[in-house]
Tab-separated table of C-alpha atoms in Angstrom:
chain	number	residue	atom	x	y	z
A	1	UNK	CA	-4.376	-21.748	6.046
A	2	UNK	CA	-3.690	-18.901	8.657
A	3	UNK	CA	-5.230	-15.306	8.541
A	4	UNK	CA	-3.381	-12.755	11.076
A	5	UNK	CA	-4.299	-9.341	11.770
A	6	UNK	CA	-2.402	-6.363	13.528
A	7	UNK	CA	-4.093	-3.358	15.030
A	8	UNK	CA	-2.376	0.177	15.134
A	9	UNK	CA	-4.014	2.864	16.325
A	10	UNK	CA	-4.602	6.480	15.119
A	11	UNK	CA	-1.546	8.948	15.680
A	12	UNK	CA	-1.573	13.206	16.599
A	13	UNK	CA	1.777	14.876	15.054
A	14	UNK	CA	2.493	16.322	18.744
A	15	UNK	CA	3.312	12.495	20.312
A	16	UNK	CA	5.390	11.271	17.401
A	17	UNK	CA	7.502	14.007	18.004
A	18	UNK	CA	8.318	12.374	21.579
A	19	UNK	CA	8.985	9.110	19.866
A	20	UNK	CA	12.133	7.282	20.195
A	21	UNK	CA	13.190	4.287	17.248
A	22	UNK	CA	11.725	1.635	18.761
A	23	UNK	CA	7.982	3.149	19.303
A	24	UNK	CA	8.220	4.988	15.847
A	25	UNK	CA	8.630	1.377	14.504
A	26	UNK	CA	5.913	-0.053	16.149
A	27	UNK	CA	3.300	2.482	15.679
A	28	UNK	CA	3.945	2.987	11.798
A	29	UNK	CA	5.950	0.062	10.410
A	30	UNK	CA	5.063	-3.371	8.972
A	31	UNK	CA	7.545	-5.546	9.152
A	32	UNK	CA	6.011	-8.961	7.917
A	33	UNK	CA	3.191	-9.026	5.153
A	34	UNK	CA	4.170	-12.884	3.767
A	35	UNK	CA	3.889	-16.052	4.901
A	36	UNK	CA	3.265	-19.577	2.880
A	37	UNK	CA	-0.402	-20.642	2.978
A	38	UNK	CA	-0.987	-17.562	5.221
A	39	UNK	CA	-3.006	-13.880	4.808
A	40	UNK	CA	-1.242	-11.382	6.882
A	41	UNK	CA	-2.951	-8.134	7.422
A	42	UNK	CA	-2.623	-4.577	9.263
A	43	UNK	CA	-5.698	-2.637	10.202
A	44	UNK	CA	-4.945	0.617	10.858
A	45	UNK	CA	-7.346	3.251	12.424
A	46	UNK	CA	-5.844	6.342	9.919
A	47	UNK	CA	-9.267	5.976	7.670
A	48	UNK	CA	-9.208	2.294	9.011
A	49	UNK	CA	-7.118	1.009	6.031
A	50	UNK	CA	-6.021	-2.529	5.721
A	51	UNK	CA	-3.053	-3.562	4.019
A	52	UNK	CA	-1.848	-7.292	3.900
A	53	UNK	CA	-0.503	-10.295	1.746
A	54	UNK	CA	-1.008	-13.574	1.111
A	55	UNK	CA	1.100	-15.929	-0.088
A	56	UNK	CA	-0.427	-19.797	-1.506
A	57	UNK	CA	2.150	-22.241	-2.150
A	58	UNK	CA	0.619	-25.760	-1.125
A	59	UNK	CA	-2.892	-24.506	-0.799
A	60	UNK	CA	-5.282	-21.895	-2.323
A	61	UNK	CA	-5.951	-19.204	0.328
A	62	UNK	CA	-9.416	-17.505	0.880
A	63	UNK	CA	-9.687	-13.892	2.355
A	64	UNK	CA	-11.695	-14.416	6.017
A	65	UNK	CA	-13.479	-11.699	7.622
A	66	UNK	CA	-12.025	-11.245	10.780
A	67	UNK	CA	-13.644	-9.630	14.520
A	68	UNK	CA	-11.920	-6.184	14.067
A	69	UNK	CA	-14.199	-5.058	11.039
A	70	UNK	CA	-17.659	-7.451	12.198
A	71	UNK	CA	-18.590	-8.389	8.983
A	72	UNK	CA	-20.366	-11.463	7.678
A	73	UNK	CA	-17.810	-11.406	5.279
A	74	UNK	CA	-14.564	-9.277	4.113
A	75	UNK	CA	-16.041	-7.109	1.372
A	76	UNK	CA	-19.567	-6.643	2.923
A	77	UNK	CA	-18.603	-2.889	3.418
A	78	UNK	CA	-15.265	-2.750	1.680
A	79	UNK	CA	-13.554	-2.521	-1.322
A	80	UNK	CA	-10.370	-4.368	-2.267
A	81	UNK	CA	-7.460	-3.669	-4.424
A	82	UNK	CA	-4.924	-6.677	-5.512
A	83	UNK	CA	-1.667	-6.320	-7.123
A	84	UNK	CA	0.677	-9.419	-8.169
A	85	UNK	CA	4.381	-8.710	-7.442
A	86	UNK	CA	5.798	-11.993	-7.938
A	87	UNK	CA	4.843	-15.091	-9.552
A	88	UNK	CA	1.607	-16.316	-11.473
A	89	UNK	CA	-1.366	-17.458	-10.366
A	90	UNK	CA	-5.521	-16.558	-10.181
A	91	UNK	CA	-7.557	-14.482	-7.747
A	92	UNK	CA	-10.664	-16.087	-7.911
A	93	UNK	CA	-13.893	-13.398	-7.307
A	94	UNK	CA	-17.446	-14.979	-6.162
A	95	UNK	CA	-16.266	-17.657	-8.971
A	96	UNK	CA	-14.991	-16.177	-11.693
A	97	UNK	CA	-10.823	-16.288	-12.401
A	98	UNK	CA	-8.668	-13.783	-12.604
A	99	UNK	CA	-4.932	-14.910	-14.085
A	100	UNK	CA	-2.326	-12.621	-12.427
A	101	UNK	CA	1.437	-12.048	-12.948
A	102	UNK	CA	3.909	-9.517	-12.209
A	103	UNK	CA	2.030	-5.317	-12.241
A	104	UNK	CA	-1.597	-7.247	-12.746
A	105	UNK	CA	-4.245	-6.098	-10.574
A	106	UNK	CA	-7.863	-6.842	-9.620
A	107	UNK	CA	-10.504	-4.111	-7.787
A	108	UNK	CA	-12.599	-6.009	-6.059
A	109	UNK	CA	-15.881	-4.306	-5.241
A	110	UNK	CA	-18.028	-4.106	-2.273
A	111	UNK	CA	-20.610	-6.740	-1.576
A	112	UNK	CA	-18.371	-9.745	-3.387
A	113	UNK	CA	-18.759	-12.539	-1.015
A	114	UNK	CA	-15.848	-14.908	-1.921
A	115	UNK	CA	-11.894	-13.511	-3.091
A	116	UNK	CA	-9.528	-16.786	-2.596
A	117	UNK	CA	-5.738	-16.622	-4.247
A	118	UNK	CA	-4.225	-19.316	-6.105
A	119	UNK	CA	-0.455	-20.358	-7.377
A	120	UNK	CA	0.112	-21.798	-10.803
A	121	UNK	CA	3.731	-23.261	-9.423
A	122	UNK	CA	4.135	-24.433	-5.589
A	123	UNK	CA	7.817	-23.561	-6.665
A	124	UNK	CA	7.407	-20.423	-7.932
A	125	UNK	CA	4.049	-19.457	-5.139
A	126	UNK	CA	2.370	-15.884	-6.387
A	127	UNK	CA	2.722	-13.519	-4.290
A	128	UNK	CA	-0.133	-10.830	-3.505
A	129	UNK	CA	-0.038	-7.967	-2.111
A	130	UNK	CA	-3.578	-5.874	-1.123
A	131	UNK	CA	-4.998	-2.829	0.111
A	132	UNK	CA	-8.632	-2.506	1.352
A	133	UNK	CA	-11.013	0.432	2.726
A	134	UNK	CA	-14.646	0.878	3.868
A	135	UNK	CA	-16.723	1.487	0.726
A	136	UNK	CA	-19.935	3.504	0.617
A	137	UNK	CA	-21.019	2.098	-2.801
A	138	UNK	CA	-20.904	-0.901	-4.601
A	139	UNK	CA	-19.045	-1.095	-7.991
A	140	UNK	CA	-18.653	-4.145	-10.272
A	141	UNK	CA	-15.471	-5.972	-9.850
A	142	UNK	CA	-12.804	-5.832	-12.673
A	143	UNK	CA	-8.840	-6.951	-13.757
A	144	UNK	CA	-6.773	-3.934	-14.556
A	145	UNK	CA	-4.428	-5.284	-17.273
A	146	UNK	CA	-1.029	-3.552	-18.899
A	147	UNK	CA	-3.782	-2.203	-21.362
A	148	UNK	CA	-5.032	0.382	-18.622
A	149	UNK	CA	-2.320	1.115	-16.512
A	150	UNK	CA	-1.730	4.709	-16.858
A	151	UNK	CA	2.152	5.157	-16.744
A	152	UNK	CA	4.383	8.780	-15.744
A	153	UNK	CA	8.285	9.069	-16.150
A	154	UNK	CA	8.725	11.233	-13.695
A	155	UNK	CA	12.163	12.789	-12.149
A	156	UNK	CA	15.514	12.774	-14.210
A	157	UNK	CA	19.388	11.276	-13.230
A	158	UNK	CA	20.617	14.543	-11.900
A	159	UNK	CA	18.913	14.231	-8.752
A	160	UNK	CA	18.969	10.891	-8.390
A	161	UNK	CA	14.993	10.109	-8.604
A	162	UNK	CA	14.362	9.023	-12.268
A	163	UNK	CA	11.426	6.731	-11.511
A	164	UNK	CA	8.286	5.396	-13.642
A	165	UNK	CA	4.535	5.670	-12.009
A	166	UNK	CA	2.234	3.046	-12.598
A	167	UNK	CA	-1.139	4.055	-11.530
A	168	UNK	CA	-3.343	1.272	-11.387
A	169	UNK	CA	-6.180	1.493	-9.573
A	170	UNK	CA	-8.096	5.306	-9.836
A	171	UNK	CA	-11.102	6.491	-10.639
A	172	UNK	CA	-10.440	7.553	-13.981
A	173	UNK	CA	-9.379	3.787	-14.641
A	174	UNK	CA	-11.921	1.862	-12.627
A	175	UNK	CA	-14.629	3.039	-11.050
A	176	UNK	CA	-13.930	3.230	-7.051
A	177	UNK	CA	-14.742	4.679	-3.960
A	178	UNK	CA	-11.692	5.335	-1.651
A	179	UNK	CA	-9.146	3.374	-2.869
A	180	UNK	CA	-6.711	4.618	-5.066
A	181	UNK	CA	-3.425	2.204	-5.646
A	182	UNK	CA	-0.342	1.987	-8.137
A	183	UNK	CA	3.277	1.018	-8.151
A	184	UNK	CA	6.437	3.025	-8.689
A	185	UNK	CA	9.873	1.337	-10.102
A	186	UNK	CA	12.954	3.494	-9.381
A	187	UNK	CA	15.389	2.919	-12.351
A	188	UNK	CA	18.798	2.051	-11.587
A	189	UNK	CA	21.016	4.696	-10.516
A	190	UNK	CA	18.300	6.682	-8.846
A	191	UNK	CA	17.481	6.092	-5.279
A	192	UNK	CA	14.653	8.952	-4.062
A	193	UNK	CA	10.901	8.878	-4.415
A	194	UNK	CA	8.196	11.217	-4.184
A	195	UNK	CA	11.112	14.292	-4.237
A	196	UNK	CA	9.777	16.959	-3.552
A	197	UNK	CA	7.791	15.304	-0.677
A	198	UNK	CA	4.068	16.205	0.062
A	199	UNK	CA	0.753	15.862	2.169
A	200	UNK	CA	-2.540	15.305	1.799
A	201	UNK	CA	-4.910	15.927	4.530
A	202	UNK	CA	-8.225	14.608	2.524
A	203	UNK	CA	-6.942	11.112	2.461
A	204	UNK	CA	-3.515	8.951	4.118
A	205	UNK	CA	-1.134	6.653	2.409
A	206	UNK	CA	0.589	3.120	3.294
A	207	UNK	CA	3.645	2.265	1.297
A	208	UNK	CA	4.742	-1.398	0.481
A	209	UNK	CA	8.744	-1.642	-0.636
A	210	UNK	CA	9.712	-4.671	-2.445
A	211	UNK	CA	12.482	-5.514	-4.697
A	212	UNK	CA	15.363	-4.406	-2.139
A	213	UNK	CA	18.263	-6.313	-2.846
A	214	UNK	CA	19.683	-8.249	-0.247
A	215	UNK	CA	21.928	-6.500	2.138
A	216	UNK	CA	20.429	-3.152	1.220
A	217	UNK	CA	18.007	-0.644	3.101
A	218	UNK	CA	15.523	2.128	2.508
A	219	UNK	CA	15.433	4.889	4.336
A	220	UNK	CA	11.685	6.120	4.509
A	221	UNK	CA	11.197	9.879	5.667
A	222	UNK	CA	8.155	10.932	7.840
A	223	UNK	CA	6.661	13.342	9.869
A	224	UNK	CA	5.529	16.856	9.660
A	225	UNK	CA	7.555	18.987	7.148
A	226	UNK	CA	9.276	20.929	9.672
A	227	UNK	CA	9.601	17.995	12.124
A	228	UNK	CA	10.715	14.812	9.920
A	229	UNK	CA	11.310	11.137	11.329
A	230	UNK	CA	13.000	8.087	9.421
A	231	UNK	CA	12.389	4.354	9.379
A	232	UNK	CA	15.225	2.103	7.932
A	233	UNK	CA	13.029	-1.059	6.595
A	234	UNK	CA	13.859	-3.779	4.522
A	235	UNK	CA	13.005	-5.869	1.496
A	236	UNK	CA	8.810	-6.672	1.408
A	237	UNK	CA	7.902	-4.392	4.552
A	238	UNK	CA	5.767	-1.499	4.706
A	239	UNK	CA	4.828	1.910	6.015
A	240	UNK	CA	1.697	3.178	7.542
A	241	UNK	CA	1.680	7.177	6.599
A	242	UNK	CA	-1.180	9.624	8.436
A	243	UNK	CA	-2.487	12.652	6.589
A	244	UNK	CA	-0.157	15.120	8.367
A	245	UNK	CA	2.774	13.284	7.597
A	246	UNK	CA	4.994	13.594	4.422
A	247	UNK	CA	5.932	10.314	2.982
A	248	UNK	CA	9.321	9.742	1.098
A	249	UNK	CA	12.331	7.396	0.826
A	250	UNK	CA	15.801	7.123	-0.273
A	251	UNK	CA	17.478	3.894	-1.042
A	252	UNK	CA	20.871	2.322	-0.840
A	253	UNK	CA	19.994	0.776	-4.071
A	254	UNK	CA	16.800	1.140	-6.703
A	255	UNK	CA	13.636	-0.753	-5.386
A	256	UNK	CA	10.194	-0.353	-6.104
A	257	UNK	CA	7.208	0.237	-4.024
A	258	UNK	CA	3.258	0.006	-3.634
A	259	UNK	CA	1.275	3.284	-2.611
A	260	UNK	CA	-2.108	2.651	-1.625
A	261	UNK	CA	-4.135	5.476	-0.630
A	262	UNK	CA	-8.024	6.316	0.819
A	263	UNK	CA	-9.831	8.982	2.443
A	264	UNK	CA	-11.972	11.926	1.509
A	265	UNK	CA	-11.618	12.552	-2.460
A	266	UNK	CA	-10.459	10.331	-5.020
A	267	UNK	CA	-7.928	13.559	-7.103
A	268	UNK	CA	-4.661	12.133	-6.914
A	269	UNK	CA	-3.020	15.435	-7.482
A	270	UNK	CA	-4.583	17.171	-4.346
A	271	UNK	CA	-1.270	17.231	-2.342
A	272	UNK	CA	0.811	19.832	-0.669
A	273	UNK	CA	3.962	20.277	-2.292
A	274	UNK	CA	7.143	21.124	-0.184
A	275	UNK	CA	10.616	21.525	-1.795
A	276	UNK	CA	13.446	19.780	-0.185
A	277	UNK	CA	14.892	23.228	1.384
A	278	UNK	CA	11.742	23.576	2.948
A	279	UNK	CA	12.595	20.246	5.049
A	280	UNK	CA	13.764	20.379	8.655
């Protein structure tokens, strides 16, 4: 197996205003998070998140520490969040089994030594996709099945963001420290999320698109409120978002997408609102 890690450092709103395509793209966009029989990972220093994949097909794949965080091993001062997004297969915790498909998750808590993912078909490999922060407390390790999802219809056809809200792992669902996670599906016909955009200055926010058809794009909006960027990214590539920065998207098709979030409180309705007149 192969573990990989990126770096990207910590951003101030004043320098990404200077920034042309290419160096927007580097500092805040992920453009690989799979490989077979590889963990791929991005450590950035915005609440020093790490967000990264792995993908078994002819060989189970344990999570290494690596030198960035100095641990004896991954989870000796983090907590982990794992969601399934295609495939079946087990996440295996300090031994015991976890069976995963499609929307099932695991919260893995800080101090567990050993987190290795499995396929149940080399032909049809699991894929998983995680999020991870620094932990100050230990809580027990747990599966979040269909059972506990908490689920929001949110937005309506007329403009164009009809979308469900799967929130998956929060505090109200699993005990946690930082880590909050879920997964939004945009129905067909719809193409915007998270309209009207927002901040949040107690915590930041990575998003993880998947399910963009081939030969389509989404645009992902960025940036101060009254200074927005845009990122064109692809199918299974994801976003690095700071505090100060509003994160939102529009599609040239329905997709759906990962938001994984840490930082100073765990209320996932603390957010600055900002209607889409507001926008500049």
């Amino acid at each position: 197996m192969k573990t990989v890690i990126e770096e990207r450092w910590g951003t101030h709103p004043d320098d990404v205003k200077r920034y042309d395509t290419a160096q927007l793209r580097k500092e805040f966009l992920v453009e690989k998070l799979f490989e077979a029989d590889s963990v791929l990972m991005t450590y950035t220093h915005n609440d020093r998140l790490i967000i990264g994949g792995a993908l078994p097909v002819k060989e189970a794949l344990k999570l290494e520490t690596v030198d960035l965080i100095r641990s004896e091993y991954f989870c000796e001062r983090r907590e982990l969040g794992i969601i399934c997004i295609e495939g079946e297969g087990v996440v295996t915790v300090d031994g015991k089994d976890y069976s995963m498909g499609f929307k099932d998750a695991v919260y893995v808590g800080r101090g567990s030594k050993e987190v290795i993912f499995k396929s149940n078909d080399a032909a049809k490999p699991a894929k998983y996709y995680f999020a991870s922060s620094p932990a100050h407390k230990e809580y027990p390790t747990a599966q979040i099945t269909s059972a506990m999802r908490r689920t929001r219809d949110l937005g309506v056809p007329a403009t164009s963001n009809e979308r469900l809200l799967n929130q998956i792992i929060l505090s109200e669902i699993v005990p946690c420290c930082q880590l909050q996670m879920g997964m939004t599906e945009i129905k067909e016909g719809s193409v915007w999320n998270t309209m009207p955009p927002h901040t949040h200055s107690r915590r930041m926010e990575a998003y993880f698109y998947f399910k963009v058809p081939a030969q389509q794009a989404v645009c992902h909006f960025m940036g101060q409120p009254q200074e927005t960027r845009h990122i064109f990214m692809g199918d299974e590539q994801a976003v690095i978002s700071p505090s100060w920065s509003i994160h939102s998207a529009a599609g040239t098709s329905n997709y759906t997408f990962i938001w994984a979030m840490c930082g100073e409180n765990l209320d996932y309705d603390d957010m600055d609102t900002f209607t889409a007149d507001k926008l500049r």
